[in-house]
Short mmCIF file of C-alpha atoms in Angstrom, two decimals:
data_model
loop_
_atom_site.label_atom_id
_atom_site.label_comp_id
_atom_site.label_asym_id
_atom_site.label_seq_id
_atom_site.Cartn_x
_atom_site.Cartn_y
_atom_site.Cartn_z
CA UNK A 7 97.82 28.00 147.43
CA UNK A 8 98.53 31.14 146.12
CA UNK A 9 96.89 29.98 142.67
CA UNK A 10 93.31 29.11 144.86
CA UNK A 11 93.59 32.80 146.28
CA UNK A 12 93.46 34.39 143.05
CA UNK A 13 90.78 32.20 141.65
CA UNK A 14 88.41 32.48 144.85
CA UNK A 15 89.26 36.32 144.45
CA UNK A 16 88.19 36.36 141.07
CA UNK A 17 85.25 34.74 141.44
CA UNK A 18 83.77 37.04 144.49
CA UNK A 19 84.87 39.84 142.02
CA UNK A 20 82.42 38.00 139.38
CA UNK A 21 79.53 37.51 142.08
CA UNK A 22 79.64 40.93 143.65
CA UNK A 23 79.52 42.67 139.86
CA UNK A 24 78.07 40.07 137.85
CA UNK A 25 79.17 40.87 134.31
CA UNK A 26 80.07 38.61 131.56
CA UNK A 27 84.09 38.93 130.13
CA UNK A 28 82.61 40.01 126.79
CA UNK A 29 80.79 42.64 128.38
CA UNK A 30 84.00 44.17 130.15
CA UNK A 31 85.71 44.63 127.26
CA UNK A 32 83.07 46.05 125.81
CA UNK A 33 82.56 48.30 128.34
CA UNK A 34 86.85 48.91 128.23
CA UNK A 35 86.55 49.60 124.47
CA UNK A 36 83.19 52.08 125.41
CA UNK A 37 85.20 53.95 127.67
CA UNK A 38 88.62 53.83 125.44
CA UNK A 39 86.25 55.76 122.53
CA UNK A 40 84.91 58.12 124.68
CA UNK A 41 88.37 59.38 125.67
CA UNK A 42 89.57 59.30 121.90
CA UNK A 43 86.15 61.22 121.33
CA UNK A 44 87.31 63.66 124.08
CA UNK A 45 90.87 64.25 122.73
CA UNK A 46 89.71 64.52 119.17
CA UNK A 47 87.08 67.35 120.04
CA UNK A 48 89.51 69.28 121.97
CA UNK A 49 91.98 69.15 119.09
CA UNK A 50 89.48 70.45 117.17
CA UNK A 51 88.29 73.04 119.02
CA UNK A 52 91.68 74.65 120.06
CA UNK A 53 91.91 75.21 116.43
CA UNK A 54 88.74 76.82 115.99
CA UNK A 55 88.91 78.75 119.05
CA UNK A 56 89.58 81.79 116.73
CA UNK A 57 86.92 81.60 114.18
CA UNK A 58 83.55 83.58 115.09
CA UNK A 59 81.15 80.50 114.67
CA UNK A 60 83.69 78.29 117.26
CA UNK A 61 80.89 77.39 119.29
CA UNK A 62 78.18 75.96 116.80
CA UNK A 63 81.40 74.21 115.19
CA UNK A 64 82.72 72.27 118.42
CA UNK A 65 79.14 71.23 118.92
CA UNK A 66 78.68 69.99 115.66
CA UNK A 67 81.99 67.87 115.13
CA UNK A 68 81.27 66.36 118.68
CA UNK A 69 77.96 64.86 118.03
CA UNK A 70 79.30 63.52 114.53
CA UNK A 71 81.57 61.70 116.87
CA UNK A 72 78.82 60.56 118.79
CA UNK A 73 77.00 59.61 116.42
CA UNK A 74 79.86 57.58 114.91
CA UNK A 75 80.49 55.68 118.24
CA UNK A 76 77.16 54.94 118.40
CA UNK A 77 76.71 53.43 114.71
CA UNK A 78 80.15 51.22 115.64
CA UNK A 79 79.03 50.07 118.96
CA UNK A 80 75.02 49.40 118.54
CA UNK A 81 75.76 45.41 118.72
CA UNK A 82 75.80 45.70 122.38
CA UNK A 83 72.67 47.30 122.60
CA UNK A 84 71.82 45.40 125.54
CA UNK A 85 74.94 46.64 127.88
CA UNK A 86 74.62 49.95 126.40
CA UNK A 87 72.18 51.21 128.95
CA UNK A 88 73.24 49.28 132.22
CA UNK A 89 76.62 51.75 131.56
CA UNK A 90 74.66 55.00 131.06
CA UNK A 91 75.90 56.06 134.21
CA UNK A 92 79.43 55.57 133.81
CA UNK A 93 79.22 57.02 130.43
CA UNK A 94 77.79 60.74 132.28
CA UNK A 95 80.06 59.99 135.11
CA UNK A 96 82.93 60.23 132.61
CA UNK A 97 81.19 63.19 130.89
CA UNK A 98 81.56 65.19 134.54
CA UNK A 99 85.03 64.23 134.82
CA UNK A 100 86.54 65.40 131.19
CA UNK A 101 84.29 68.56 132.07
CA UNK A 102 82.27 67.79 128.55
CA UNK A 103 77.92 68.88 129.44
CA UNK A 104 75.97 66.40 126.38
CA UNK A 105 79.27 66.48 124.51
CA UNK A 106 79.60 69.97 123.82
CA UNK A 107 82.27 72.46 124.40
CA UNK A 108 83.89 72.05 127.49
CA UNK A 109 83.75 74.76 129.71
CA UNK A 110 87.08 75.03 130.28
CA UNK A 111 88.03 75.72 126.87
CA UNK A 112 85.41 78.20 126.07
CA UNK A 113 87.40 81.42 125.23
CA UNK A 114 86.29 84.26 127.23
CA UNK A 115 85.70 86.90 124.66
CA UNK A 116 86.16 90.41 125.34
CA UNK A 117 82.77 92.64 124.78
CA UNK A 118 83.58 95.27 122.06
CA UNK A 119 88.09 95.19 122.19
CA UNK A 120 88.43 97.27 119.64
CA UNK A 121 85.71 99.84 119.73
CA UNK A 122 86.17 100.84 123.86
CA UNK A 123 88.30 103.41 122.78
CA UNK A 124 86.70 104.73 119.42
CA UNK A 125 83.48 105.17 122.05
CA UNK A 126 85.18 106.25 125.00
CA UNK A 127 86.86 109.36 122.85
CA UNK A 128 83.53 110.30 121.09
CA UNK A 129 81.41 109.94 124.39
CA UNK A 130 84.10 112.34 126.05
CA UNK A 131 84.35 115.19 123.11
CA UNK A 132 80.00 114.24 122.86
CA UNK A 133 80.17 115.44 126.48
CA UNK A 134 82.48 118.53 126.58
CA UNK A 135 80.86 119.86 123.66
CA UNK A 136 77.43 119.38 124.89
CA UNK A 137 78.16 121.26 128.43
CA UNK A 138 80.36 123.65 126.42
CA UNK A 139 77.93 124.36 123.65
CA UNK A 140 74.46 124.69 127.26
CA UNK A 141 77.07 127.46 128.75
CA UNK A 142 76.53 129.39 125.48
CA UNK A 143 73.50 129.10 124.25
CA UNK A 144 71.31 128.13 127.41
CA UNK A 145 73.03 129.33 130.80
CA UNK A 146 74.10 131.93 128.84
CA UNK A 147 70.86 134.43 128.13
CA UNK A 148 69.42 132.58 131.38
CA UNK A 149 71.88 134.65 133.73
CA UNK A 150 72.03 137.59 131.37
CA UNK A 151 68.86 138.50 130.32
CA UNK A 152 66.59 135.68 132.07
CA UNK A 153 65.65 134.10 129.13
CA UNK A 154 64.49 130.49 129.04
CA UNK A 155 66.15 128.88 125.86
CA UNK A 156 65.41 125.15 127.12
CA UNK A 157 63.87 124.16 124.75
CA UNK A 158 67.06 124.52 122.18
CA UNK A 159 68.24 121.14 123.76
CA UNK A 160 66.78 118.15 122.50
CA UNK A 161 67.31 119.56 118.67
CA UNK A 162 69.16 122.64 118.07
CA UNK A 163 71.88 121.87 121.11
CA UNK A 164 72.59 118.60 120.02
CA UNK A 165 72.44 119.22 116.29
CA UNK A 166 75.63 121.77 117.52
CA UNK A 167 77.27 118.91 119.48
CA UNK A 168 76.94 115.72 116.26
CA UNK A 169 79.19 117.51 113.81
CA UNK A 170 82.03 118.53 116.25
CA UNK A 171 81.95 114.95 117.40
CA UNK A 172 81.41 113.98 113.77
CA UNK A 173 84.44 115.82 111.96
CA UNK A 174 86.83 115.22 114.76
CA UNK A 175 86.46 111.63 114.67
CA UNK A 176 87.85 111.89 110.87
CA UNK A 177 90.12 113.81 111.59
CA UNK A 178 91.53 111.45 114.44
CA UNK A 179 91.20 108.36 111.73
CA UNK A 180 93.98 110.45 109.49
CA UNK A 181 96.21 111.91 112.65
CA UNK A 182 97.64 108.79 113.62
CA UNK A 183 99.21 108.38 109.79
CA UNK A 184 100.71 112.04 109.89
CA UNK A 185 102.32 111.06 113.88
CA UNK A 186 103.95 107.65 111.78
CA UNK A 187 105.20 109.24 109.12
CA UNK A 188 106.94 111.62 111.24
CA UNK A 189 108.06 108.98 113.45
CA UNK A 190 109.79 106.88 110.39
CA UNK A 191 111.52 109.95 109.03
CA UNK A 192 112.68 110.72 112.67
CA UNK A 193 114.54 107.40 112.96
CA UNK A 194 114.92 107.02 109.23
CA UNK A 195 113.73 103.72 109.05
CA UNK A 196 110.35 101.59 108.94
CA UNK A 197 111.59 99.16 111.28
CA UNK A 198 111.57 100.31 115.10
CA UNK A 199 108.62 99.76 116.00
CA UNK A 200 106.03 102.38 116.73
CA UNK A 201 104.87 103.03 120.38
CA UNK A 202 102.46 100.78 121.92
CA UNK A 203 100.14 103.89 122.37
CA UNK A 204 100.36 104.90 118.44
CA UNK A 205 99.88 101.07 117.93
CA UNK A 206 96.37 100.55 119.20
CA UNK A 207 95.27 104.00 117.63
CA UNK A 208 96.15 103.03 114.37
CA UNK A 209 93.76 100.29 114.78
CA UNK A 210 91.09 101.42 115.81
CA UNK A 211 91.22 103.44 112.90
CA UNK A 212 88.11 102.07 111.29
CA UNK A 213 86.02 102.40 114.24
CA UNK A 214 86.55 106.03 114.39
CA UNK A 215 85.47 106.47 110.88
CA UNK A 216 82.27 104.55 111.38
CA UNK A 217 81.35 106.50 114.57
CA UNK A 218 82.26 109.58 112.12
CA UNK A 219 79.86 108.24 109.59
CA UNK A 220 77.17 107.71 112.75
CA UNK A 221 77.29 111.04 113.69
CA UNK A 222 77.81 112.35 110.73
CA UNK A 223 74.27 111.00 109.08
CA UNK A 224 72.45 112.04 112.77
CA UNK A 225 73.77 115.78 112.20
CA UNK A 226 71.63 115.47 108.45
CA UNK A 227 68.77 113.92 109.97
CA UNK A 228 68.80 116.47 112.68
CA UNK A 229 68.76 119.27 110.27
CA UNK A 230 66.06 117.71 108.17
CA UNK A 231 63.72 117.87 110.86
CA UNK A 232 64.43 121.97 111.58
CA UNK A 233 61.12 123.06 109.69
CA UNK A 234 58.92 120.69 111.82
CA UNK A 235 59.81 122.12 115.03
CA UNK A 236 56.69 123.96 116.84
CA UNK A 237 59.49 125.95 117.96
CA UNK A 238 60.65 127.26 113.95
CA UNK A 239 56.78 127.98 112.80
CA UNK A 240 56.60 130.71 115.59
CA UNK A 241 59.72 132.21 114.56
CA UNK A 242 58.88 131.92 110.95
CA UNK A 243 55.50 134.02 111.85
CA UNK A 244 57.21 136.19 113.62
CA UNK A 245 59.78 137.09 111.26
CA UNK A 246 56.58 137.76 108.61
CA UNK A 247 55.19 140.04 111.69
CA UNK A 248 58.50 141.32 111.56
CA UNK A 249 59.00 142.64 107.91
CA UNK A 250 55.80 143.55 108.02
CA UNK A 251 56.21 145.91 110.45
CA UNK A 252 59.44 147.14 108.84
CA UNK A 253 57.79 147.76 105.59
CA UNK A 254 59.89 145.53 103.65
CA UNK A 255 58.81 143.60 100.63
CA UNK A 256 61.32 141.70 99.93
CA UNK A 257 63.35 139.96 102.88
CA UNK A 258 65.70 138.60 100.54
CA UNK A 259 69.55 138.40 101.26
CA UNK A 260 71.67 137.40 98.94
CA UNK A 261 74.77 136.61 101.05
CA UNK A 262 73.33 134.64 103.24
CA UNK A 263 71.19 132.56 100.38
CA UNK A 264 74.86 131.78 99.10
CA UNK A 265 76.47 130.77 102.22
CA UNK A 266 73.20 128.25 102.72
CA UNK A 267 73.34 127.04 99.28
CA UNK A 268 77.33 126.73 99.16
CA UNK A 269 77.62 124.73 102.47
CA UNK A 270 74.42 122.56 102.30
CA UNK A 271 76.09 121.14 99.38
CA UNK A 272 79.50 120.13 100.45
CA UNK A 273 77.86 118.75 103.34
CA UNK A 274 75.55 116.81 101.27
CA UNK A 275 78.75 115.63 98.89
CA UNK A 276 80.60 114.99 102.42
CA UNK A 277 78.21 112.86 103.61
CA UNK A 278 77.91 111.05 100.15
CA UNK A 279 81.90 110.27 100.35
CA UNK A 280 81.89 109.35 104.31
CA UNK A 281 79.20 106.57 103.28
CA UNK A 282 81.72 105.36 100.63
CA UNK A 283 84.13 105.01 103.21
CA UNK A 284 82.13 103.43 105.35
CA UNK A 285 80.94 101.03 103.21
CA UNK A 286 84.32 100.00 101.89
CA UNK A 287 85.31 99.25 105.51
CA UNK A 288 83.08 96.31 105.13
CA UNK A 289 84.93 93.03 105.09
CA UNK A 290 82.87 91.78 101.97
CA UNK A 291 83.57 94.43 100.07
CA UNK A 292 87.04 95.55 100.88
CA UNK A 293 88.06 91.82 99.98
CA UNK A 294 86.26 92.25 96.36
CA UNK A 295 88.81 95.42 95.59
CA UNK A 296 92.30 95.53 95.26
CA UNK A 297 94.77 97.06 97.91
CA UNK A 298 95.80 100.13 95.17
CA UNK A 299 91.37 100.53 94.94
CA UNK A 300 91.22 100.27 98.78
CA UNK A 301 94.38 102.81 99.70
CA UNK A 302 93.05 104.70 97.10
CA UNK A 303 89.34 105.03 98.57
CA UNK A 304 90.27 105.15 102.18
CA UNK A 305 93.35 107.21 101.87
CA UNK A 306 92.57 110.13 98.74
CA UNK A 307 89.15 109.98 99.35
CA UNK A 308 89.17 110.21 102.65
CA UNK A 309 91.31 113.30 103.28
CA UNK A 310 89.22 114.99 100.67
CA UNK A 311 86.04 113.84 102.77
CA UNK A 312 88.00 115.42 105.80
CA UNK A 313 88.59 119.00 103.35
CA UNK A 314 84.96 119.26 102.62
CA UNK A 315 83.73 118.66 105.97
CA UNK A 316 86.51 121.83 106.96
CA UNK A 317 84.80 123.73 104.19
CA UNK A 318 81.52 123.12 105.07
CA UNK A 319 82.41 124.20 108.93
CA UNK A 320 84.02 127.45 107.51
CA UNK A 321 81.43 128.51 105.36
CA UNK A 322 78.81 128.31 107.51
CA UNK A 323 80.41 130.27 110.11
CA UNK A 324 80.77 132.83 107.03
CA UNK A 325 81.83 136.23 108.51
CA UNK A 326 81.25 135.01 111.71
CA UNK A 327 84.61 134.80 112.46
CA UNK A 328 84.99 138.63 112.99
CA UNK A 329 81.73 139.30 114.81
CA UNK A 330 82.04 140.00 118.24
CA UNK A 331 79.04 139.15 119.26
CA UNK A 332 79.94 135.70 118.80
CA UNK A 333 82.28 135.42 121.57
CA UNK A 334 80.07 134.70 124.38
CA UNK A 335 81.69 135.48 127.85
CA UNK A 336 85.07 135.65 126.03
CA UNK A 337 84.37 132.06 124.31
CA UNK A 338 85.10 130.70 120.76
CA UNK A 339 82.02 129.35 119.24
CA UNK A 340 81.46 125.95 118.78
CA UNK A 341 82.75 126.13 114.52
CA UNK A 342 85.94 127.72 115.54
CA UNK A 343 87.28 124.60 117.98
CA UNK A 344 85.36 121.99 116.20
CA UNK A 345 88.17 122.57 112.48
CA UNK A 346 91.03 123.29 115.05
CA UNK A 347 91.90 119.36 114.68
CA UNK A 348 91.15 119.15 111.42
CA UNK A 349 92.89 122.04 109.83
CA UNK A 350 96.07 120.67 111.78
CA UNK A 351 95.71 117.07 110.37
CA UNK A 352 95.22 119.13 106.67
CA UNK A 353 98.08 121.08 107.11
CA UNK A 354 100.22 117.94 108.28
CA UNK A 355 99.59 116.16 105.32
CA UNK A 356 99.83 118.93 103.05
CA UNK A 357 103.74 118.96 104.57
CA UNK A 358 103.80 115.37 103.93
CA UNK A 359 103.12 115.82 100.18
CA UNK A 360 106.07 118.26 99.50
CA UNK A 361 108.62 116.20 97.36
CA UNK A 362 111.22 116.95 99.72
CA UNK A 363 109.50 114.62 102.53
CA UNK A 364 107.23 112.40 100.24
CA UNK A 365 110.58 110.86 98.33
CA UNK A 366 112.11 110.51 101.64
CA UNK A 367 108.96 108.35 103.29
CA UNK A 368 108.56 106.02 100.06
CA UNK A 369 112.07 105.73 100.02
CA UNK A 370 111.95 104.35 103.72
CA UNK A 371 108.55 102.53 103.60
CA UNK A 372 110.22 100.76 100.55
CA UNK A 373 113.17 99.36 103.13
CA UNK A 374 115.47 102.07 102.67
CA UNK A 375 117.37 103.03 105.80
CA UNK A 376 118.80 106.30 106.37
CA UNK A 377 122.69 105.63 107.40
CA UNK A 378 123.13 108.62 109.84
CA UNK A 379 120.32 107.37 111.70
CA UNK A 380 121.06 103.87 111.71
CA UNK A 381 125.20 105.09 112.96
CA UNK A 382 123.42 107.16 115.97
CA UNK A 383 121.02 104.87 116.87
CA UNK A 384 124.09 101.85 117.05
CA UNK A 385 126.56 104.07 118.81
CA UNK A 386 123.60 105.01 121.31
CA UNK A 387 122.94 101.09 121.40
CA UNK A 388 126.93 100.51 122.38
CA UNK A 389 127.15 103.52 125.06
#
């Protein structure tokens, strides 16, 4: 009895779906390669989730997969498309869209990580200086004298604003490495671990120095383009009015041809050794040199890029320093704050260098641990 149940079961199983026993097990075997497909393409993609080209990757090993299962099952062409729709119905449920990446493993990368705050610094010190930099030169002779100096924003204003931004960027590239140093021969070792704070700034180090370089080559094109301003040929007729005028033949003054010479120079040089940088912050070429050529480059070369740019600041304020004229409504100019950073990052690793500290910190970044320290820091651990 029981034995005529199953077979009359069977058979309206067979009438209401009528496939053939070789065709269910081909259609079992169809489905069983389409989940080994799916496994095999998530493996792979979970670990090549953290390459850049993940996406072209995944796609590519999944239709070789395809393609394979396709090659091994094309002797049952003729059931192949009867089960199209269970074959997309399964593509739905593993969450695959025409075997690609599935969309719940698609990393959700983060726009920019490690420039946000490289750009968020420079736009703020940008800003500051530009409003700082209007008060003197614009709203300045506009409330004192009603003079309309507009015009001194779109080139001369923000030709004032680049190099601040520019040289303080380097100089915040080479602070964080003076703050560590101090930090390791405050605890006398290399192996606490520096604040989370210190952490991120230290790298993000590279970003800074390739927003320097940005700024850096807009402050020379800016001052290229000084004699082709409307705004320079009047002045440059007037000053001929001018001597003129006054009688005078020759206009020429020889301190001021010196300063111009002497600074336009180191800036150019500067520039020159900030595009070295720069360059050697590539990932192709910093892998073709060696870590003593690339410590060498970014380290030596880059302080001394940071020294000229300070030179080049103080010369062409000149004896600017001591005119009072300069201090607009009790105000610095613009030179004096921009080499404030600077000359303290210079100064902190000119300390650094005495032999006194400098055997000390390759003494501790070679392992060395300094044994009051360590006593303080374990009877501070047992209190």
């Amino acid at each position: 009895m029981h034995n005529s149940l199953v077979v009359r079961n069977m058979s309206a199983r067979s009438s209401d779906f009528p496939k053939t026993t070789e065709r269910g097990e081909g259609e079992f075997k169809l489905k069983f390669k389409i989940v080994s497909t799916v496994s095999i393409s998530m493996l792979i993609f979970s670990k090549m989730e953290n390459r850049t080209n993940q996406e072209e990757l995944c796609e590519i090993k999944s239709r070789e997969k395809m393609e394979e299962h396709d090659h091994l099952t094309k002797d049952s062409r003729d059931s192949s498309t009867p089960m199209r729709p269970d074959l997309f119905h399964l593509h739905q449920m593993t969450g695959f869209d025409g075997f690609e990446c599935p969309a719940s493993l698609k990393h959700k990368q983060e726009f920019f990580p490690q420039w946000r705050l490289p750009i968020k610094m420079a736009a703020i010190i940008a800003l500051l200086t530009f409003l700082y930099t209007c008060l003197r030169d614009i709203i300045h002779p506009f409330v004192m004298t009603r003079a309309h100096f507009f015009y001194k924003i779109p080139i001369l204003v923000i030709n004032k604003v680049l190099p601040v931004v520019s040289i303080t960027l380097l100089a915040l590239v080479y602070l964080p490495g003076v703050i560590a140093a101090a930090f390791q021969l405050h605890h006398g070792t290399k192996y606490k671990r520096f604040p989370e704070w210190l952490d991120k700034w230290m790298l993000a180090r590279k970003q800074f120095g390739l927003l320097s370089f940005f700024f850096a080559s807009l402050h020379a094109v800016y001052s290229l383009s000084y004699p082709m301003r409307r705004s320079y040929r009047y002045k440059l007729l007037n000053w001929a009015y001018q001597q003129v005028q006054q009688n005078k033949e020759d206009a020429w003054d020889e301190h001021d041809v010196w300063r111009m010479e002497i600074y336009v120079s180191l800036g150019i040089v500067g520039l020159a050794l900030l595009a070295l940088l720069a360059v050697t912050s590539i990932p192709s070429v910093s892998n073709s040199l060696t870590w003593r050529e690339f410590h060498y480059i970014q380290s030596k070369l880059g302080i001394f890029c940071l020294f000229l740019g300070t030179v080049h600041a103080l010369i062409f304020a000149w004896n600017k320093w001591v005119d009072v004229k300069q201090f607009v409504w009790y105000t610095p100019p613009t030179f004096m704050i921009a080499i404030l950073l600077p000359i303290v990052v210079l100064v902190g690793k000119g300390i650094l260098l005495l032999p006194c500290y400098r055997k000390r910190i390759q003494k501790i970044r070679h392992g060395w641990e300094d044994p009051t320290k360590m006593d303080k820091a374990e009877m501070a651990f047992q209190l």
